[in-house]
Coordinates of C-alpha atoms and ligand atoms in Angstrom, one line a residue:
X1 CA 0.9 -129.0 1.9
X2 CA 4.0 -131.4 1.7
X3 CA 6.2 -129.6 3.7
X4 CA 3.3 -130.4 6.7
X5 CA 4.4 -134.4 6.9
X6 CA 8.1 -134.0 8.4
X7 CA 10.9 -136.1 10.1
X8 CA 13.5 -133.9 12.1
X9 CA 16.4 -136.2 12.4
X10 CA 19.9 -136.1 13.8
X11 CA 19.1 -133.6 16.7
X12 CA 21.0 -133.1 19.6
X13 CA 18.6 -132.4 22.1
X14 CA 14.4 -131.7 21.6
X15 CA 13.4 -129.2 24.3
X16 CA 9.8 -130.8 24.4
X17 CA 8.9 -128.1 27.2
X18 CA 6.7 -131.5 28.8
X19 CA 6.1 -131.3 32.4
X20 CA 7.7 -128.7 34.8
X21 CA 11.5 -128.8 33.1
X22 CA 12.5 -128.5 29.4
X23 CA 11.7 -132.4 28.6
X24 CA 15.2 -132.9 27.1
X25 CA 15.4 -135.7 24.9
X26 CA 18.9 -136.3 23.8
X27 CA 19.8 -137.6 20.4
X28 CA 15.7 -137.2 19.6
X29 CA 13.9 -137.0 16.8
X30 CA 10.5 -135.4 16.1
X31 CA 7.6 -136.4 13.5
X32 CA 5.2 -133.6 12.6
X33 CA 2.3 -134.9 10.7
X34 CA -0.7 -132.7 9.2
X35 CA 1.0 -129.8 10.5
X36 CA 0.9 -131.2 14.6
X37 CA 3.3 -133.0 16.4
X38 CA 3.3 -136.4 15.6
X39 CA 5.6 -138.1 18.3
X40 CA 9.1 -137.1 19.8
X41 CA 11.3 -140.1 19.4
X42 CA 14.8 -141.1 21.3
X43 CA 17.3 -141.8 18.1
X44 CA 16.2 -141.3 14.2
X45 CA 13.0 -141.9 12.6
X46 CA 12.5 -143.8 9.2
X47 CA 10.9 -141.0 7.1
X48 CA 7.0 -142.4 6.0
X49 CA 6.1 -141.9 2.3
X50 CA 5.2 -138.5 1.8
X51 CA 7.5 -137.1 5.0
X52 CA 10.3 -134.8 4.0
X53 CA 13.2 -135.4 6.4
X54 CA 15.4 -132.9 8.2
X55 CA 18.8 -133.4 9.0
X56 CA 19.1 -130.9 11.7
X57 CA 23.1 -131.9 12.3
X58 CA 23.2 -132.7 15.8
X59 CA 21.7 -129.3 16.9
X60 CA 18.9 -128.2 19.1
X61 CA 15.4 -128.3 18.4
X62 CA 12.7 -126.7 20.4
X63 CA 8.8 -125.4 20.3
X64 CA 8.8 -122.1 18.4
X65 CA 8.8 -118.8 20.4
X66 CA 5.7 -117.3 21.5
X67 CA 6.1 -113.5 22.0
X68 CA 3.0 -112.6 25.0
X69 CA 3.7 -108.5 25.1
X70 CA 4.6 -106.5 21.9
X71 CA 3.0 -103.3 20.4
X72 CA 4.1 -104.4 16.8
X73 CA 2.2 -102.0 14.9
X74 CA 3.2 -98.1 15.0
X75 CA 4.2 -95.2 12.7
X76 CA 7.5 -93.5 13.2
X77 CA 10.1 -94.2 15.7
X78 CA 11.4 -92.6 19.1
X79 CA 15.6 -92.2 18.3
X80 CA 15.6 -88.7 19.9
X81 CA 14.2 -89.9 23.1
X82 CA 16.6 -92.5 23.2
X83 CA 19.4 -89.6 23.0
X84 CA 18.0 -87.8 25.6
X85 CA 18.2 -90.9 28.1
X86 CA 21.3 -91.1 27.5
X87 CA 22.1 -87.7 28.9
X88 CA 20.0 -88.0 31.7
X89 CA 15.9 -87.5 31.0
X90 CA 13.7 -90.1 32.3
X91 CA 10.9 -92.3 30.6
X92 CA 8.6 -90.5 33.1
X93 CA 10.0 -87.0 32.1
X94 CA 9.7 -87.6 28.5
X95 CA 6.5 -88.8 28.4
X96 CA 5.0 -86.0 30.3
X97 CA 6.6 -83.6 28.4
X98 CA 4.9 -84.4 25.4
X99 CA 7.4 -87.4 24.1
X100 CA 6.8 -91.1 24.9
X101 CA 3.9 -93.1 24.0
X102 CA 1.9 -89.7 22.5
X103 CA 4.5 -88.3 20.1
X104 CA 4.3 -92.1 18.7
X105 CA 0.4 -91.3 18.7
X106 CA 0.5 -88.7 16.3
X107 CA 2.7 -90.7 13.6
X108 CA 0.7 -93.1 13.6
X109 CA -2.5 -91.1 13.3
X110 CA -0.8 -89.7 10.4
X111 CA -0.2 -93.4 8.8
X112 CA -2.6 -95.3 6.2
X113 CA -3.4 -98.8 7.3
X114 CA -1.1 -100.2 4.5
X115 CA 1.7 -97.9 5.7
X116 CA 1.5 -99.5 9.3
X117 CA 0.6 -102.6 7.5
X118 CA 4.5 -102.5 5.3
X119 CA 6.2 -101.4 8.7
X120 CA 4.8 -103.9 11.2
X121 CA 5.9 -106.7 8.2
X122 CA 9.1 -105.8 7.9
X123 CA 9.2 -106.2 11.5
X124 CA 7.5 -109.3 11.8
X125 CA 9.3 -111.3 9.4
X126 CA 12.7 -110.2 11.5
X127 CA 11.1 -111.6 14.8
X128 CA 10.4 -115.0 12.9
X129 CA 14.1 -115.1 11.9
X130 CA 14.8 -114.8 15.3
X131 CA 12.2 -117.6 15.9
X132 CA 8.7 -116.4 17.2
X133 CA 5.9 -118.3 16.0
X134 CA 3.4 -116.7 17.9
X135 CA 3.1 -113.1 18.6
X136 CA 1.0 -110.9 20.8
X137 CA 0.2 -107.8 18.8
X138 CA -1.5 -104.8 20.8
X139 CA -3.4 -101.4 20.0
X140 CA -2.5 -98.3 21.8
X141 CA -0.7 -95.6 19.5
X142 CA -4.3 -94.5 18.0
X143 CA -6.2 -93.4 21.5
X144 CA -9.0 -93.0 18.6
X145 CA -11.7 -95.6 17.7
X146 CA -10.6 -95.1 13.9
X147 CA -7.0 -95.2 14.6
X148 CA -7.5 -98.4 17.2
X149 CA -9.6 -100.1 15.2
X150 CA -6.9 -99.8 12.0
X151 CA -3.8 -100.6 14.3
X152 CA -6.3 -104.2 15.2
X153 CA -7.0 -104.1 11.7
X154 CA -3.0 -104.6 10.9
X155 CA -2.6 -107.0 13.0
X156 CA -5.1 -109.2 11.6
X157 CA -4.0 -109.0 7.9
X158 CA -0.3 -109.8 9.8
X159 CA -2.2 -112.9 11.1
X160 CA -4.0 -113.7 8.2
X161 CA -0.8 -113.8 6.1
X162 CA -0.6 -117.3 7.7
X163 CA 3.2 -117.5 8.6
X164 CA 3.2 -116.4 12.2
X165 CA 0.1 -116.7 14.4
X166 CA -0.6 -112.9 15.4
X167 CA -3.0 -112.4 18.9
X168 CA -4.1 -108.9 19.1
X169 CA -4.5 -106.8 22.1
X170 CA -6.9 -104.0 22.9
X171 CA -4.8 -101.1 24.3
X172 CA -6.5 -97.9 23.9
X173 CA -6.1 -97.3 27.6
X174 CA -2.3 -96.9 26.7
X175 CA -2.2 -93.1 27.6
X176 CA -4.9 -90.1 27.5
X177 CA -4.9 -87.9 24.4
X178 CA -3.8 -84.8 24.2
X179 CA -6.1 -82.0 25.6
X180 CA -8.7 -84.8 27.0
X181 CA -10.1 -85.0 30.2
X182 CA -9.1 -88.6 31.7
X183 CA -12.5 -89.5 32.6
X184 CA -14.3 -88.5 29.3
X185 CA -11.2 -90.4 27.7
X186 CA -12.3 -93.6 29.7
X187 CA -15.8 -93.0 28.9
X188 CA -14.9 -93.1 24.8
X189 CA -12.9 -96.4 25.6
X190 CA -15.8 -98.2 27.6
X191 CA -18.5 -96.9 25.9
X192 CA -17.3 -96.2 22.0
X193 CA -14.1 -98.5 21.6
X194 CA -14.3 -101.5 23.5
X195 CA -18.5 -102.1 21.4
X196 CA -16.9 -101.5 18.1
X197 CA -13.9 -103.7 18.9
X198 CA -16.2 -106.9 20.3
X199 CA -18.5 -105.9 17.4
X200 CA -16.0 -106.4 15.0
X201 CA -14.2 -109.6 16.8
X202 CA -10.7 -108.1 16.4
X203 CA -9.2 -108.6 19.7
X204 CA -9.2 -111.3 21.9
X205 CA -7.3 -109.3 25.0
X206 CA -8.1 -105.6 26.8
X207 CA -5.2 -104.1 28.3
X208 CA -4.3 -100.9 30.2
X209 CA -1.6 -99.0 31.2
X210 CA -1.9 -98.9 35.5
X211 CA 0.1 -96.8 36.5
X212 CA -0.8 -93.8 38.7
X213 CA 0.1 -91.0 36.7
X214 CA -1.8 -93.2 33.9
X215 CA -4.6 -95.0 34.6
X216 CA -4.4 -95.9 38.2
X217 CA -6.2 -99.0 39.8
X218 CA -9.7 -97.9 40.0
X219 CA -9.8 -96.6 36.8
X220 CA -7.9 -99.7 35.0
X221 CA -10.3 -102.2 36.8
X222 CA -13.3 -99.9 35.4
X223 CA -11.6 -100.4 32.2
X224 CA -11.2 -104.1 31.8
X225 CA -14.0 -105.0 33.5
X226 CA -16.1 -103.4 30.8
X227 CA -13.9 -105.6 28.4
X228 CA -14.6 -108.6 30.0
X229 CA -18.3 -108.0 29.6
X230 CA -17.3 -107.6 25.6
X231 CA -16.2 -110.8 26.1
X232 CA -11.9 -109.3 26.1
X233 CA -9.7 -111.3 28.6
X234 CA -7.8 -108.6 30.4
X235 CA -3.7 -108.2 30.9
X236 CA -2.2 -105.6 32.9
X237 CA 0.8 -103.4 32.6
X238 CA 1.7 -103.4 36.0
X239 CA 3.8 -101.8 38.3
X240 CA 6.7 -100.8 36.2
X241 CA 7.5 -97.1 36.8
X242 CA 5.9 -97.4 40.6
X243 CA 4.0 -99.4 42.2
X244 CA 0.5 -98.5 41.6
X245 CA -1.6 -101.9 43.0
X246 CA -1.1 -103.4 39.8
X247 CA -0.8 -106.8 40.5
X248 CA -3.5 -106.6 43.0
X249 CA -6.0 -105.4 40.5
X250 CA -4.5 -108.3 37.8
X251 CA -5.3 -111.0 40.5
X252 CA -9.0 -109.1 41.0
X253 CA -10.0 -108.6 37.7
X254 CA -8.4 -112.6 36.8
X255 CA -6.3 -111.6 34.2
X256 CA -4.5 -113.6 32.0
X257 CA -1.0 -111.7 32.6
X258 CA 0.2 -108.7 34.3
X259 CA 3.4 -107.3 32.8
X260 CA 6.6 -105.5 33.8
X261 CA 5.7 -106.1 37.5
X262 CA 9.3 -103.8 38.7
X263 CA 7.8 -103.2 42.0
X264 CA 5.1 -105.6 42.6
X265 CA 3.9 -105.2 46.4
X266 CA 3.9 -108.6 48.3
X267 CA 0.5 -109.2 48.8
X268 CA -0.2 -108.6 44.7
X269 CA 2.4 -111.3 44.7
X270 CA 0.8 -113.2 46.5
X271 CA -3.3 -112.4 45.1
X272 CA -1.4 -113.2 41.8
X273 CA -0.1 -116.5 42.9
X274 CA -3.3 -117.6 44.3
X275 CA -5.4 -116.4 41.0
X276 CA -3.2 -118.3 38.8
X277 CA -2.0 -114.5 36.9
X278 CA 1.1 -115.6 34.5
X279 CA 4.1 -112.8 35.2
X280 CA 5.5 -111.5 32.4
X281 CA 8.5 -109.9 32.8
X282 CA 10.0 -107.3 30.0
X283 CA 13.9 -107.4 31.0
X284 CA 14.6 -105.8 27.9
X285 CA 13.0 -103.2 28.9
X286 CA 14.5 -102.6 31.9
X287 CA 17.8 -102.7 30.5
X288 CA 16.8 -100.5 27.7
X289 CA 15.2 -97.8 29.9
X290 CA 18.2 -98.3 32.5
X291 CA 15.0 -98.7 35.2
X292 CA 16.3 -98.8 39.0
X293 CA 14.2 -101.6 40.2
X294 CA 14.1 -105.0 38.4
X295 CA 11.2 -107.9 38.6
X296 CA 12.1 -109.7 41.7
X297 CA 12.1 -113.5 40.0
X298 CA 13.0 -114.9 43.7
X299 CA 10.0 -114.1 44.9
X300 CA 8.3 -114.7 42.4
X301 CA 9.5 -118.2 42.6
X302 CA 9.0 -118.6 45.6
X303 CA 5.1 -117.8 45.6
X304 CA 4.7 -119.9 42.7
X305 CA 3.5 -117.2 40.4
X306 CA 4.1 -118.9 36.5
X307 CA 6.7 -116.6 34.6
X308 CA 6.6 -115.5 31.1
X309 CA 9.2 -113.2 29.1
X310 CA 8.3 -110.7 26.5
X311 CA 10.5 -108.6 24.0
X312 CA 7.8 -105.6 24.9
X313 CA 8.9 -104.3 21.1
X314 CA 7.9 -100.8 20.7
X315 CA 9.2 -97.6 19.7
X316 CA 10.3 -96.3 23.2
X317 CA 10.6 -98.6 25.6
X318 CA 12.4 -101.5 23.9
X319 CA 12.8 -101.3 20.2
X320 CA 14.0 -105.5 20.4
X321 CA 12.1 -107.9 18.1
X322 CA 14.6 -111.0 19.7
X323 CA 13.5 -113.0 21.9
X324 CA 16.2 -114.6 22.6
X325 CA 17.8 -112.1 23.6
X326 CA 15.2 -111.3 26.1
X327 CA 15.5 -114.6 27.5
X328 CA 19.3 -113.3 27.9
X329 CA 18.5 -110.3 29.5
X330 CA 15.8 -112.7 32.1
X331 CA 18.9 -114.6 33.2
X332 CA 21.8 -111.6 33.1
X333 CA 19.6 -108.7 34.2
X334 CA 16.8 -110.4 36.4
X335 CA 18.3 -113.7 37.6
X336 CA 16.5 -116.2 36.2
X337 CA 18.1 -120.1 35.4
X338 CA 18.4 -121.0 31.7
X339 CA 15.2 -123.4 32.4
X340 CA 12.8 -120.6 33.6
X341 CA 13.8 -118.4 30.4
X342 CA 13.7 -121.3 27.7
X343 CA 9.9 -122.0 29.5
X344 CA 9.4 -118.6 29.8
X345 CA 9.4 -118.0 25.8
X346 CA 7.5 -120.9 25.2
X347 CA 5.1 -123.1 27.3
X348 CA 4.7 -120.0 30.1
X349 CA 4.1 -118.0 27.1
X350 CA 1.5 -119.8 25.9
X351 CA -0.1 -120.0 28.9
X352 CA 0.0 -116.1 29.0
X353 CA -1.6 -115.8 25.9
X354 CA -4.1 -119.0 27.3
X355 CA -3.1 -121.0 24.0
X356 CA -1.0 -123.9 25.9
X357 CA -3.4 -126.3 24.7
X358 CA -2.2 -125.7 20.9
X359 CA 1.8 -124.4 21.2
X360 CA 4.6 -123.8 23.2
X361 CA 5.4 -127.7 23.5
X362 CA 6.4 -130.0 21.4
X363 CA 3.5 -132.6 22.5
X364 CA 1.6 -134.9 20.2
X365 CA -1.7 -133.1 19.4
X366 CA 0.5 -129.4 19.2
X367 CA 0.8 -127.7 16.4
X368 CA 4.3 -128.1 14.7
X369 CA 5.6 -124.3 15.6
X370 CA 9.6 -125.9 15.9
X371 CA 12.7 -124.1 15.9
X372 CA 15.7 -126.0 14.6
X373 CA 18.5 -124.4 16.3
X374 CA 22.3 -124.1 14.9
X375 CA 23.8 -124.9 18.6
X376 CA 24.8 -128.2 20.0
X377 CA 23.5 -127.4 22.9
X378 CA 20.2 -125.7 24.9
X379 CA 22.6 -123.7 27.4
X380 CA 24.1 -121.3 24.1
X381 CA 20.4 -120.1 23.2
X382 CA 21.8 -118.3 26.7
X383 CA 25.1 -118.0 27.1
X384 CA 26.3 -116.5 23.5
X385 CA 24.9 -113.2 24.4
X386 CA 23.7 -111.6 21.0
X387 CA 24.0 -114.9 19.2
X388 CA 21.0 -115.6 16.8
X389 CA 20.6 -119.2 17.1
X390 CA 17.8 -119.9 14.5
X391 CA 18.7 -122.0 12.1
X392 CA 15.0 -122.8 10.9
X393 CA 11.8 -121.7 12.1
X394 CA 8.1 -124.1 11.6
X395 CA 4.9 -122.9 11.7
X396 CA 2.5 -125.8 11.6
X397 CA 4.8 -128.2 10.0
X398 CA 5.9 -125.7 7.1
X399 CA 9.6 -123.8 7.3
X400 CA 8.9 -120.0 7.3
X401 CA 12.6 -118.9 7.7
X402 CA 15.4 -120.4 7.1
X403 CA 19.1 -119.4 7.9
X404 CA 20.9 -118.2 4.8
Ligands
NIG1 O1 5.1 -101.6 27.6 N1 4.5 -99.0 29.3 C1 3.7 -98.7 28.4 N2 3.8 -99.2 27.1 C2 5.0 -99.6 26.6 C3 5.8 -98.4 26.2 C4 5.2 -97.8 25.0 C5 6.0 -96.6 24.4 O2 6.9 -96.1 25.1 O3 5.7 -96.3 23.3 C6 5.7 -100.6 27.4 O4 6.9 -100.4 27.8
FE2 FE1 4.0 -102.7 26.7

């Protein structure tokens, strides 16, 4: 493909995310051959036969964003739970009353595969606008084999489409069905889901909701430990509504992730720290659900712990596809520097998904997932709140959106 042999020239600063910091290369420019990063030079390069150059006009370039908690695919969406949190209901109160996470179950029950298929593209090509490359995609609205297995089914065809790389989740411990008994519930996710999901090599992660009016500990690390025996890398949401020994059990278990993390206890801190767990942290969440507690990112860097940031896009929670904008809300709503959001949509990222051998750097060897920015400078992808500041977005050395 042509567009694969590229020289970005005229850039302000490359963000190569090398090392601990953002690897700033002022006045840079970047050579993407065969679809990988060829080498990140200081001044211009002299375009090769066969390169096509890019004059990116003294503007930012960085790796493309890597999205490590979204629930993509869904039928319907949630605007009258949003109105009632505005006068006053709780995420906790709606969801036991019926709402939340199951009254998005039965819509998308209801929807064909291509149905889900048209809605989760729409969406998708909107987060690549905004600059993801990379997107985690999980189960969870089906709480059936059929309807799980057709959500993963979605996501691969997303995938397979070629112009984002989609990594998809196995989430049918997202919330009991209706009229189930919990435990029979986990013994149709261990014992009928999670075979026919490994059997059919359509997830790469297992996931639960731990909470303790979900599933609590014990019964999340029963879950995930039958997933890792399918051969599923487990992720935890974590201690968002309380503190449930979530991060504890992420630690245990050696998760790749544990998300939301609101009110993580300081020894899971610290057991998270010590297993190498990436944090992810969902501040658009928090914002959106107007949660008391937020993820305590001192502490968090104090222990060492490696953070991530997610848009968590979904129907009731955080109906954001920008990530961007959740590295906003990471450094208005939850403290963190402009360097510890820029790595936490990227490189951390990566490593929350385990795929920072391959992206969220702009390293020789990485694939070419770039985003050409249409600011002069890294701090704006920050500080012009609501600002979409893609101007181009690469996947593997071809352009996949472009600012129009
Ligand atoms: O990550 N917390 C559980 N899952 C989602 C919410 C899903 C929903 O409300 O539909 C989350 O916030
Ligand atoms: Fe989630």
């Amino acid at each position: 493909m042509p567009e694969a042999n590229l020289v970005l020239n005229n850039v302000s600063q490359v963000l190569t995310m090398a090392g601990d910091g953002l690897g700033i290369v002022e006045h840079g420019a970047v050579r993407v051959r065969d679809g990988r990063i060829h080498e990140v030079a200081k001044g211009n390069l002299e375009p090769r036969p066969g390169e096509t150059e890019i004059d990116c006009c003294g503007r930012v370039v960085l790796p493309g964003f890597v999205d490590p908690h979204t629930h993509l695919v869904f039928g319907g969406w949630r605007q009258n739970e949003f109105e009632m949190r505005l006068a006053g209901r709780t995420y906790k109160e709606i969801a036991e009353a019926g709402g939340g996470i199951l009254s998005t179950v039965i819509h998308t029950r209801l929807a064909t595969e291509d149905e889900l298929y048209n809605r989760a593209l729409e969406r998708l090509h909107e987060m690549v606008s905004w600059g993801t490359t990379t997107v985690e995609v999980k189960s969870g609205y089906g709480l059936d084999t059929g309807t799980e297995l057709r959500m993963l089914r979605v996501a691969r065809r997303l995938g397979e489409l070629g112009f984002c790389r989609v990594v998809p989740t196995f989430l049918g411990a997202h919330s009991v069905p209706k009229k189930w008994d919990k435990s029979v519930y986990i013994k149709l996710v261990v014992e009928e889901m999670l075979p026919a999901v490994a059997e059919q090599g359509i997830a790469l992660f297992c996931d639960v909701f731990c909470e303790n009016f979900v599933f609590n500990a014990a019964e999340s690390t029963a879950i995930l430990e039958a997933g890792k025996q399918h051969g599923l890398i487990p992720t935890v949401h974590a201690d968002e509504i309380e503190s449930s020994g979530g991060a504890e059990l992420a630690a245990k278990v050696g998760a790749a992730s544990a998300s939301h993390l609101l009110q993580p206890s300081d020894a899971g801190l610290a057991a998270m720290a010590q297993a190498g767990v990436v944090a992810v942290l969902l501040p658009g969440t928090c914002f959106f659900l107007r949660e008391a507690h937020r993820s305590p990112v001192a502490k968090m860097r104090e222990a060492g712990i490696v953070t991530a940031v997610a848009t968590d896009f979904n129907p009731g929670s955080c109906p954001m596809l920008a990530q961007p904008i959740a590295a906003q809300f990471g450094c208005i709503h939850y403290g963190m520097t402009i360097e510890e959001a820029l790595r936490g949509i990227t490189v951390n990222a990566a490593r929350a998904l385990r795929l920072d051998s391959r992206v969220g750097t702009l390293e020789p060897g990485k694939a070419a997932d770039i985003v050409i920015t249409d600011v002069p400078d890294y701090r704006h992808i920050i500080y012009r709140l609501g600002h979409n500041p893609v101007f181009m977005t690469i996947r593997d050395g071809r352009v996949v959106h472009r600012q129009v």
